[in-house]
XYZ file of C-alpha atoms in Angstrom:
524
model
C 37.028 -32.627 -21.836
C 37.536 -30.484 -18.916
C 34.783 -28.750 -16.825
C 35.587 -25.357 -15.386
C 34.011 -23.629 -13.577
C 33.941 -19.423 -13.610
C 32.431 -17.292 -10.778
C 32.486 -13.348 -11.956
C 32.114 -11.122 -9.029
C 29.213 -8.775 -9.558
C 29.172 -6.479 -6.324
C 30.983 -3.807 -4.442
C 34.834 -4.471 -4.327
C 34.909 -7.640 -6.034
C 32.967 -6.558 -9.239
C 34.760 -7.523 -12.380
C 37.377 -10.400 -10.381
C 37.227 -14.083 -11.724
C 37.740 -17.634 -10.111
C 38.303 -20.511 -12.044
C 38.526 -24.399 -11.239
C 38.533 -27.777 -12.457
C 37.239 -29.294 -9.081
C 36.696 -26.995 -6.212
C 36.096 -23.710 -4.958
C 36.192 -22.213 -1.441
C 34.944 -19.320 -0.635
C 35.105 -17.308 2.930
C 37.365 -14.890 4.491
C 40.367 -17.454 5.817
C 43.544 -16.127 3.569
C 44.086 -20.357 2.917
C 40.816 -20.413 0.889
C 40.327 -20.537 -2.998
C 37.516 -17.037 -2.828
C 38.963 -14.883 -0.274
C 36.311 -12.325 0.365
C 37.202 -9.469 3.140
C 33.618 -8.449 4.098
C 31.975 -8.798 7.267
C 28.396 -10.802 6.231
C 30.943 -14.086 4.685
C 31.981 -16.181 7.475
C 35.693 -17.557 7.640
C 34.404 -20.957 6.236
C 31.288 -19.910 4.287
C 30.921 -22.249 1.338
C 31.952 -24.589 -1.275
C 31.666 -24.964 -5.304
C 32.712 -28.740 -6.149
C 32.524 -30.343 -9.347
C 30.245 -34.016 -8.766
C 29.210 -36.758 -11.108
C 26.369 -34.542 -12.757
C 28.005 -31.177 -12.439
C 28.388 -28.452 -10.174
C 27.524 -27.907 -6.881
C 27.440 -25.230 -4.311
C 27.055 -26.452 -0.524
C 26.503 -23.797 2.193
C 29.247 -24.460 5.526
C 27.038 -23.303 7.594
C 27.673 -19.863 7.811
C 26.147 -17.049 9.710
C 24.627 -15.055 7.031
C 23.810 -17.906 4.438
C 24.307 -18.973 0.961
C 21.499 -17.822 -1.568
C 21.297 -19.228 -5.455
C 19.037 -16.912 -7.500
C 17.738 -14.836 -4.617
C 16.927 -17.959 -2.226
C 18.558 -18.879 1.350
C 20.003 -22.537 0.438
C 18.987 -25.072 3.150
C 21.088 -28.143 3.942
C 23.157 -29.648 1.399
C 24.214 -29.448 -1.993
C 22.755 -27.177 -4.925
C 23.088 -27.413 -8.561
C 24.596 -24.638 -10.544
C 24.039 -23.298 -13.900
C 25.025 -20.924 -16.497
C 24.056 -17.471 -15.037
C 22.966 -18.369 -11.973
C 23.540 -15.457 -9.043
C 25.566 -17.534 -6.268
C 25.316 -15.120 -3.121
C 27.703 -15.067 0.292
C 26.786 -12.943 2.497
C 26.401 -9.789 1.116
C 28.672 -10.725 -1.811
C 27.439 -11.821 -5.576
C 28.703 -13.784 -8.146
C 27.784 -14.823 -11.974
C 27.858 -18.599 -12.649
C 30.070 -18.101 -16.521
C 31.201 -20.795 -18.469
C 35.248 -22.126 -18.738
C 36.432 -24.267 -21.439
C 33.296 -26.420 -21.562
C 29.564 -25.328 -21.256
C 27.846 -25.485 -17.943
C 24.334 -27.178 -18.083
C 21.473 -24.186 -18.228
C 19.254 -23.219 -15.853
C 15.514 -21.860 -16.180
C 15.512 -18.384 -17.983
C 19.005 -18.493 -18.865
C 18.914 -15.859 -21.549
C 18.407 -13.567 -18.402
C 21.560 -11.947 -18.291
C 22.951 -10.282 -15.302
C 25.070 -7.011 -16.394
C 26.294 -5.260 -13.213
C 24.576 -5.194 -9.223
C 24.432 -2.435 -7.224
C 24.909 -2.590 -3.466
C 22.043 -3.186 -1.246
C 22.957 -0.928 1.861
C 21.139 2.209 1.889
C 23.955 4.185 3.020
C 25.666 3.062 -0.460
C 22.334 4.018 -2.129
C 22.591 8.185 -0.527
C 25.684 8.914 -1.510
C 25.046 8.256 -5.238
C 22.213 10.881 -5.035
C 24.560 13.940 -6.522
C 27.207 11.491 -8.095
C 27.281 9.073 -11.079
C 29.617 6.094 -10.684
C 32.524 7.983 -12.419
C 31.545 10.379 -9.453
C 30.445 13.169 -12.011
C 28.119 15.387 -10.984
C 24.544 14.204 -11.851
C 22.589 15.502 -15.294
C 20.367 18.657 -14.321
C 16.927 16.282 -14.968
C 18.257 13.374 -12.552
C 18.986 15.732 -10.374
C 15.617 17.196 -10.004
C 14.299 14.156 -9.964
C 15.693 13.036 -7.040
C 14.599 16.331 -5.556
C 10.912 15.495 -6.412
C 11.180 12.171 -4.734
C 11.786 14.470 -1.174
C 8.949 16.767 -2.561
C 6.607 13.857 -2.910
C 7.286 12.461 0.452
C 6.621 16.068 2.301
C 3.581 16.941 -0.036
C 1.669 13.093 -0.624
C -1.857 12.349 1.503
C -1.578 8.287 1.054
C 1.383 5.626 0.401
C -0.375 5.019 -2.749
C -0.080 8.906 -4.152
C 3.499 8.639 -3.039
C 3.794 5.213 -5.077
C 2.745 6.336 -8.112
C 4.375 10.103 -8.086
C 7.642 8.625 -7.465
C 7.303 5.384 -10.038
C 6.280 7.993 -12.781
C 9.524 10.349 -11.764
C 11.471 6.902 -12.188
C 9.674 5.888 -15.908
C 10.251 9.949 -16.785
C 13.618 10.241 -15.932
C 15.230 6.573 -17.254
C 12.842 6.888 -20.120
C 11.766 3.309 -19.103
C 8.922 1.591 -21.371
C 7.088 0.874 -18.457
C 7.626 0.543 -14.360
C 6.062 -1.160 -11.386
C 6.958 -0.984 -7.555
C 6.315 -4.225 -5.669
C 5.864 -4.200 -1.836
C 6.504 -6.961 0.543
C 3.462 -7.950 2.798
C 3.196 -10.384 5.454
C 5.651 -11.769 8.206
C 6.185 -15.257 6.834
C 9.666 -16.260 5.544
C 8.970 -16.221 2.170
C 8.380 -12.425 0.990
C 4.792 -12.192 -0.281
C 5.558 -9.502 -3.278
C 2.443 -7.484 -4.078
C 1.604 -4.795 -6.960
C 1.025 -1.695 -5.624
C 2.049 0.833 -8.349
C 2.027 0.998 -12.167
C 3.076 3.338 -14.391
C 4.072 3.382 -18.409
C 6.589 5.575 -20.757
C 5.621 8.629 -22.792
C 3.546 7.024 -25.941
C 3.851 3.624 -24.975
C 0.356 1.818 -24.516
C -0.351 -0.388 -21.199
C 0.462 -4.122 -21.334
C -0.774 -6.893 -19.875
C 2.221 -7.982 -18.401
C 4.076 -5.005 -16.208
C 6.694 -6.833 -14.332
C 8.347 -10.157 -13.839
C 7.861 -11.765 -10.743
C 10.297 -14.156 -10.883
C 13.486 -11.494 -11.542
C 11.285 -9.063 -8.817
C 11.681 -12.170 -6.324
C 15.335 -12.607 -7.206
C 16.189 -8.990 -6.207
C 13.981 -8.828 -2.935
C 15.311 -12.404 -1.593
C 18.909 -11.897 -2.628
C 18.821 -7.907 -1.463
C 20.614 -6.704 -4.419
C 19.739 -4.365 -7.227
C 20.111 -5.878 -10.616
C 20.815 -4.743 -14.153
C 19.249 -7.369 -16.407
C 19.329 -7.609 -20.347
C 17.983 -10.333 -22.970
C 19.514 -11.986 -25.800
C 16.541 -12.507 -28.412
C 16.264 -15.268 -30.490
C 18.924 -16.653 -28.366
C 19.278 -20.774 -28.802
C 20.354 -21.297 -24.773
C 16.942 -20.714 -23.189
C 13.688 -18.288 -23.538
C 12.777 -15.817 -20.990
C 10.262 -15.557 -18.286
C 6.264 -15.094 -19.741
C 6.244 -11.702 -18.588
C 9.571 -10.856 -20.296
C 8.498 -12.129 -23.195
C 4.977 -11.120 -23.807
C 5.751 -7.777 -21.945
C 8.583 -7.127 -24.681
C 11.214 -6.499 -22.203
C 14.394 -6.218 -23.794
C 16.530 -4.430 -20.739
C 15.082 -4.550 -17.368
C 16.260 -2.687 -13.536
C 15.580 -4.768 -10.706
C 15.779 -2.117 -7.952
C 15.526 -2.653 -3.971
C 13.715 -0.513 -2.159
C 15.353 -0.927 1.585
C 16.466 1.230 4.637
C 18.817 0.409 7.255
C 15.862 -1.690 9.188
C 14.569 -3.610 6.823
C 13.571 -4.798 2.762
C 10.587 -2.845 1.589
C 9.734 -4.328 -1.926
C 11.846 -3.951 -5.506
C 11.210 -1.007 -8.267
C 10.735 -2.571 -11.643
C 11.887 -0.709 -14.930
C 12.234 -2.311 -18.358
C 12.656 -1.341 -22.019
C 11.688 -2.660 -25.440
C 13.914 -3.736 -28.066
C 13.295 -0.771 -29.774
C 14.772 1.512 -27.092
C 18.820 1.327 -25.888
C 19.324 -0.984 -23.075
C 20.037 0.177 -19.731
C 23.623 0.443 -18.675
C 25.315 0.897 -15.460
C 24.899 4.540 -14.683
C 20.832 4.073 -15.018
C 21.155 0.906 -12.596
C 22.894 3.515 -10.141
C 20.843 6.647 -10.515
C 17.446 4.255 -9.909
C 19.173 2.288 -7.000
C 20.119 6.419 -5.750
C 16.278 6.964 -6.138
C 15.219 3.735 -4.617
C 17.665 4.269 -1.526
C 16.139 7.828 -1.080
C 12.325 7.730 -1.486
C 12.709 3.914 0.793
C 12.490 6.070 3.896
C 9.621 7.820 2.598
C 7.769 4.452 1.837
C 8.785 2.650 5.409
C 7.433 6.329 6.830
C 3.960 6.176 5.060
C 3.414 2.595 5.802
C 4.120 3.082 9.331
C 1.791 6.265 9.756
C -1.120 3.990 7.424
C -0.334 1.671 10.356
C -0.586 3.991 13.014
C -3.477 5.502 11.599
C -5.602 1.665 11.349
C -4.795 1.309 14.843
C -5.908 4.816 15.761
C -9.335 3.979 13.690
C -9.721 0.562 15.113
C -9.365 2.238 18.711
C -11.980 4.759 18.094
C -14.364 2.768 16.606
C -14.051 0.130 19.551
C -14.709 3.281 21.645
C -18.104 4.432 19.797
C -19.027 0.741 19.790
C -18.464 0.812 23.893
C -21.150 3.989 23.852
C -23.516 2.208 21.935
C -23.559 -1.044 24.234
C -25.709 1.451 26.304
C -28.505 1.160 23.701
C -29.711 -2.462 22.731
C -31.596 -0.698 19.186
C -28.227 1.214 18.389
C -25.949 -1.768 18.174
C -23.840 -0.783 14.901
C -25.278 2.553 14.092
C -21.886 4.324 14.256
C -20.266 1.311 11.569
C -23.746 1.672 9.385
C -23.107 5.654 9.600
C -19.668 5.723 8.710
C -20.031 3.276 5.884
C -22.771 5.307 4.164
C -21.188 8.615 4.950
C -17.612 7.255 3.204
C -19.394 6.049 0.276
C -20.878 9.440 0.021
C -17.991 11.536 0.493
C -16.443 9.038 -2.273
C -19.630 10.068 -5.008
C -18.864 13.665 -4.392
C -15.271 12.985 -4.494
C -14.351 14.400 -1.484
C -10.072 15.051 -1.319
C -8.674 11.939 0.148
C -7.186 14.579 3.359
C -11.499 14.787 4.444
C -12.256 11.546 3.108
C -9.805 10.774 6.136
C -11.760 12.892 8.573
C -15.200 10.801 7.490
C -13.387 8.015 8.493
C -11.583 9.260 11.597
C -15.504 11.153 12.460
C -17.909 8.734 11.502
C -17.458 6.377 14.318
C -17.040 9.585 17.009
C -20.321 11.291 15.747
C -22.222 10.263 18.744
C -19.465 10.164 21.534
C -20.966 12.997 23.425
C -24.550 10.097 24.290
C -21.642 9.375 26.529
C -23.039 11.951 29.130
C -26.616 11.335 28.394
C -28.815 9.599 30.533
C -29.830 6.081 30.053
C -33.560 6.790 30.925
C -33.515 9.085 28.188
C -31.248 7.651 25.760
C -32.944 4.423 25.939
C -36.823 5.771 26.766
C -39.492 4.087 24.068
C -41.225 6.736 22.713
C -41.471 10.812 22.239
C -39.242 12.928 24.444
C -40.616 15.675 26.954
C -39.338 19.303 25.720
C -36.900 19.237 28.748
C -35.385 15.669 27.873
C -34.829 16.996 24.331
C -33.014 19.933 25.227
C -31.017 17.633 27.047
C -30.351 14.857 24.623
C -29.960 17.539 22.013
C -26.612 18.485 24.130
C -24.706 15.423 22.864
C -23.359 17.138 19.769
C -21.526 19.823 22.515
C -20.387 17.463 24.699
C -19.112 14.989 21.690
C -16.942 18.767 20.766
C -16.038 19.344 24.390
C -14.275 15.927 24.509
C -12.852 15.869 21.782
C -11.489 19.679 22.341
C -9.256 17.825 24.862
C -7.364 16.134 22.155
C -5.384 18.450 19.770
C -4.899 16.086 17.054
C -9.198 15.681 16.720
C -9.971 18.868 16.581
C -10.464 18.579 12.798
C -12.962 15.786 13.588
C -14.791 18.333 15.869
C -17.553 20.313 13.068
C -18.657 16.547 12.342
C -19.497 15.647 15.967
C -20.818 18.985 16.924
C -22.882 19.759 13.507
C -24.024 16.470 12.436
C -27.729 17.601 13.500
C -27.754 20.788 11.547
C -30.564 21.214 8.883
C -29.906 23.295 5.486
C -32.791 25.193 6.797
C -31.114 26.392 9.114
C -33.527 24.746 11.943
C -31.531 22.505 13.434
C -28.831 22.514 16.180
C -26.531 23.240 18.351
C -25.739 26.446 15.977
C -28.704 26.712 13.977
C -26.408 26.889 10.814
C -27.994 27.035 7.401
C -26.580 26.276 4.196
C -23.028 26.928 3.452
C -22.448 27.738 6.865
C -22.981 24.284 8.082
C -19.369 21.964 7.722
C -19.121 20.262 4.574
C -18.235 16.683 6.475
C -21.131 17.371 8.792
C -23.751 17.903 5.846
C -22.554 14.605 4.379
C -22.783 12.801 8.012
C -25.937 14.463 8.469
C -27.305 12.240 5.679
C -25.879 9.015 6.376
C -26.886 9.145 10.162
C -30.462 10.128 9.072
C -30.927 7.683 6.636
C -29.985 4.820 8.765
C -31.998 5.780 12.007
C -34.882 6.260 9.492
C -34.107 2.250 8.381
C -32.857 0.763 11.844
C -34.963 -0.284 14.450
C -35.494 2.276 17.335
C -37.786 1.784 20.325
C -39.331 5.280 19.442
C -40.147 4.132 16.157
C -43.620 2.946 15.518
C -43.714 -0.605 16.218
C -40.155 0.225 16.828
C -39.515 -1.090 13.687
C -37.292 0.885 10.868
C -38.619 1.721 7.825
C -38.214 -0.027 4.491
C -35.413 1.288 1.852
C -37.125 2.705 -0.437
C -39.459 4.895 1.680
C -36.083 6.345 3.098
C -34.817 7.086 0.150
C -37.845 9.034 -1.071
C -37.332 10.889 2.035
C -33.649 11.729 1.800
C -34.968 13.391 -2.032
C -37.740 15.235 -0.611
C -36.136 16.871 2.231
C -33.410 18.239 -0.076
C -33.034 21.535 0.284
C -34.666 21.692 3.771
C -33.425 19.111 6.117
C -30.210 18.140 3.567
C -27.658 19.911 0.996
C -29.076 19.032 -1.775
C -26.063 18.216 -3.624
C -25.405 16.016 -0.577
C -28.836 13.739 -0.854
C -28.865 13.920 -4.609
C -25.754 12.087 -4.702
C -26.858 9.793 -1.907
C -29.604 8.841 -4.163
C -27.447 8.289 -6.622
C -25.925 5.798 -5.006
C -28.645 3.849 -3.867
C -27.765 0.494 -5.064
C -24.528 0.689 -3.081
C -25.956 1.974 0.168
C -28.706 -1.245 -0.301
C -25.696 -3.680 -0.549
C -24.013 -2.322 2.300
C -27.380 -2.039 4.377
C -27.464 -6.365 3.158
C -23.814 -6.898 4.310
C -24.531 -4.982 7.920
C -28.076 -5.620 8.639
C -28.869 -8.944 7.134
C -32.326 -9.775 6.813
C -33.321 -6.259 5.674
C -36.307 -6.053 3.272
C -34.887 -4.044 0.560
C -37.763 -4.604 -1.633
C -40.616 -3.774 0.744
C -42.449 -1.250 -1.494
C -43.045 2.698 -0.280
C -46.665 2.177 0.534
C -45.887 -1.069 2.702
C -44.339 1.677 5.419
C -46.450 4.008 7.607
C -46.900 7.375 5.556
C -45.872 10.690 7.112
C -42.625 12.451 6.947
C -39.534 12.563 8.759
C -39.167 13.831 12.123
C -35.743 13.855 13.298
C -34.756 12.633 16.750
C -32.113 13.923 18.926
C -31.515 10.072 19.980
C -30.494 9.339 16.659
């Protein structure tokens, strides 16, 4: 019986073109080869399919841009090849069919591979306004793909952006469910992580959202795929997820720019629903070609903006290597004030400035003198007017830098008291900055708990003393909305407080501490 072998071409201008053979198969761009493929990622001699004792074979010839089976670069030597397997050159795919006699089948072979889009993004933009047929687009794909550039101008975080443009993508394609996958990591094999989730009108969330082994196939072999399943088929079952998920049609979509692979946008639909076809598979590669800038954009300003925190924070930790009792009180204070801001669900644009503020609340002590900064014991009236200046100078610093000046209420209102009694402003109430108010607590409570060389015994007091404090000065030295919530989250400020003060007596009892009341400190 013979064995043929039949490669289908599945991308760009070779989609729909066959090669057949009984023994061997060359593929490259030399006109004297069996696959001639004019594109510029195949070498002239780029690989071989060769029929051996137990089947077929696909060696790489050492080509420039490699060979890839199923999404992974080939090494050295020879691969088997099944029934539906994606063979790769280049740029270029192919579908492993059957000739006159049955190949052997692979893993998953009921996975079958309807049509690939083209991985360059350029390819990806110009199907925005135009189907395939190059008809207009539908009115609702359209705006769709107008919403993607909406969500991009108008998103806070890379994970808002994530999920507004996956639920565009499950709305518009009507998919049962969809997941976006990012790549993380430098290492050669791409590290595919769940970032965003998102189901169809109706349908109920399942257990199993994407399949990682189709998601993998996509990234590695950088091409968008149109997948469908044959149920009850007798040549092979499909992956767990596939399965259990009930995915009867599924969009494998790359999410790339001209730099680099981002991650793969995962669509599927039941058997209840009509499969995907090829128009879908080019409308979500359109989408996935124009919110990819977006993505590579947001991860590069969440970069920018770690390295901007990580600078700032080393600089408030450089102010308080000045103090030997203040040693973390800006990471303590920042930590307390986020979780804070998080109980009174604070819109992620402030929750940014707490972050951004917390470790700069203190940067005017800069300008302070040591002998008072770091004096044991109460301050004369003239070395508290002076230390009280820190909150000004902290402003006047930071005044020199347009892009903290949102920053600036925190550092230069931190010390204000709802009373209106504290300082540099004396601003009561409403008046005082919302961030500040919530700062304000967090810095209190922790030089009420830390150890401070004015402190009695210089020695901070226990937990739950400071938390009967934060309650009773409600209203006078705090918002009250600000430490009622801060009480309410007393079990999570005591785990933190564990985590970056170990050794902390959490369950010293009120009456263990000296009694009296809080008396704020400008050193603080």
């Amino acid at each position: 019986m013979k064995r043929t072998i039949r490669l289908r071409g599945i991308s760009g201008e070779i989609k729909g073109q066959v090669w057949e053979s009984e023994t061997l198969l060359r593929a490259g761009r030399l006109a004297s080869l069996e696959i001639v493929l004019d594109d510029s990622s195949v070498s002239r001699r780029h690989a071989e399919v060769r029929l051996g004792d137990n089947g077929w074979f696909v060696r790489d010839l050492e080509s420039t841009n490699g060979t890839y089976v199923n999404g992974v670069r080939m090494g050295p030597g020879e691969h088997p090849l099944h029934m539906r397997d994606i063979v790769q050159f280049g740029k270029v795919a192919m579908i492993v069919e059957g000739g006159e006699s049955t190949l052997a089948e692979g893993p998953a072979s009921n996975q079958h591979i309807v049509a690939a889009a083209e991985s360059t993004f350029e390819d990806g933009i110009r199907r925005l306004a135009f189907d395939r047929n190059h008809m207009p687009r539908a009115g609702e794909q359209m705006f769709a793909l107008l919403r993607a550039g909406h969500h991009f101008v108008h998103m806070q975080s890379e994970d808002q952006l994530l999920n507004a443009v996956l639920n565009d993508a499950v709305s518009v394609l009507e998919a049962q469910r969809g997941a976006i996958v990012l790549a993380e990591g430098d290492g050669a094999e791409p590290n595919l992580q769940l970032r965003a989730l998102a189901v169809g009108q109706g349908e109920p969330p399942g257990r199993f959202h994407f399949s990682k082994k189709l998601a993998h196939r996509c990234y590695a072999g950088g091409v968008s795929l149109l997948y469908s399943t044959l149920n009850n088929d007798s040549e092979g079952s499909a992956t767990q997820s596939m399965s259990d998920g009930g995915m009867a049609s599924v969009l494998c979509v790359l999410l790339r720019t001209p730099r680099k692979r981002l991650g793969v946008l995962h669509l599927d639909r039941n058997l209840a629903q009509a499969p995907f076809n090829e128009d879908h598979l080019f409308l979500a590669d359109a989408l996935a070609a124009h919110v990819s800038a977006a993505i590579e954009s947001a991860q590069l300003l969440k970069k920018q903006r770690d390295m901007f925190l990580k600078t700032i924070t080393i600089l408030a930790q450089a102010v308080e290597l000045r103090d030997d009792y203040t040693g973390g009180h800006t990471q303590r204070v920042t930590r307390y004030a986020i979780m804070l801001a998080e109980k009174l669900e604070v819109p992620e644009d402030q929750l940014e400035l707490v972050k951004f503020g917390g470790p700069l609340h203190d940067i005017g002590k800069i300008g302070i003198d040591d002998a008072i900064l770091r004096k044991p014991g109460k301050l004369t009236a003239d070395e508290y007017a002076k230390m009280q200046k820190h909150t000004t100078m902290g402003a006047e610093i930071l005044q020199t830098v347009p892009d903290m000046h949102p920053i600036i209420p925190i550092v230069r209102n931190h010390h204000e008291r709802w009373d209106g009694t504290g300082y540099p402003d004396k601003l009561a109430g409403e008046a005082i900055p919302f961030l500040a108010r919530i700062v304000a607590v967090a810095d209190a409570f922790d030089a009420m708990t830390s150890h401070r060389p004015y402190h009695e015994n210089q020695k901070g007091k226990p937990p739950a003393w400071a938390f009967n404090e934060v309650a009773k000065q409600a209203g006078r030295h705090f918002d009250p909305k600000c430490a009622e919530a801060f009480v309410a989250i007393r079990e999570q400020i005591v785990r933190a407080m564990l985590e970056l003060m170990p050794g902390t007596d959490v369950d010293a009892p009120v009456m263990q501490a000296v009694h009296g009341e809080y008396v704020p400190d400008p050193r603080n």
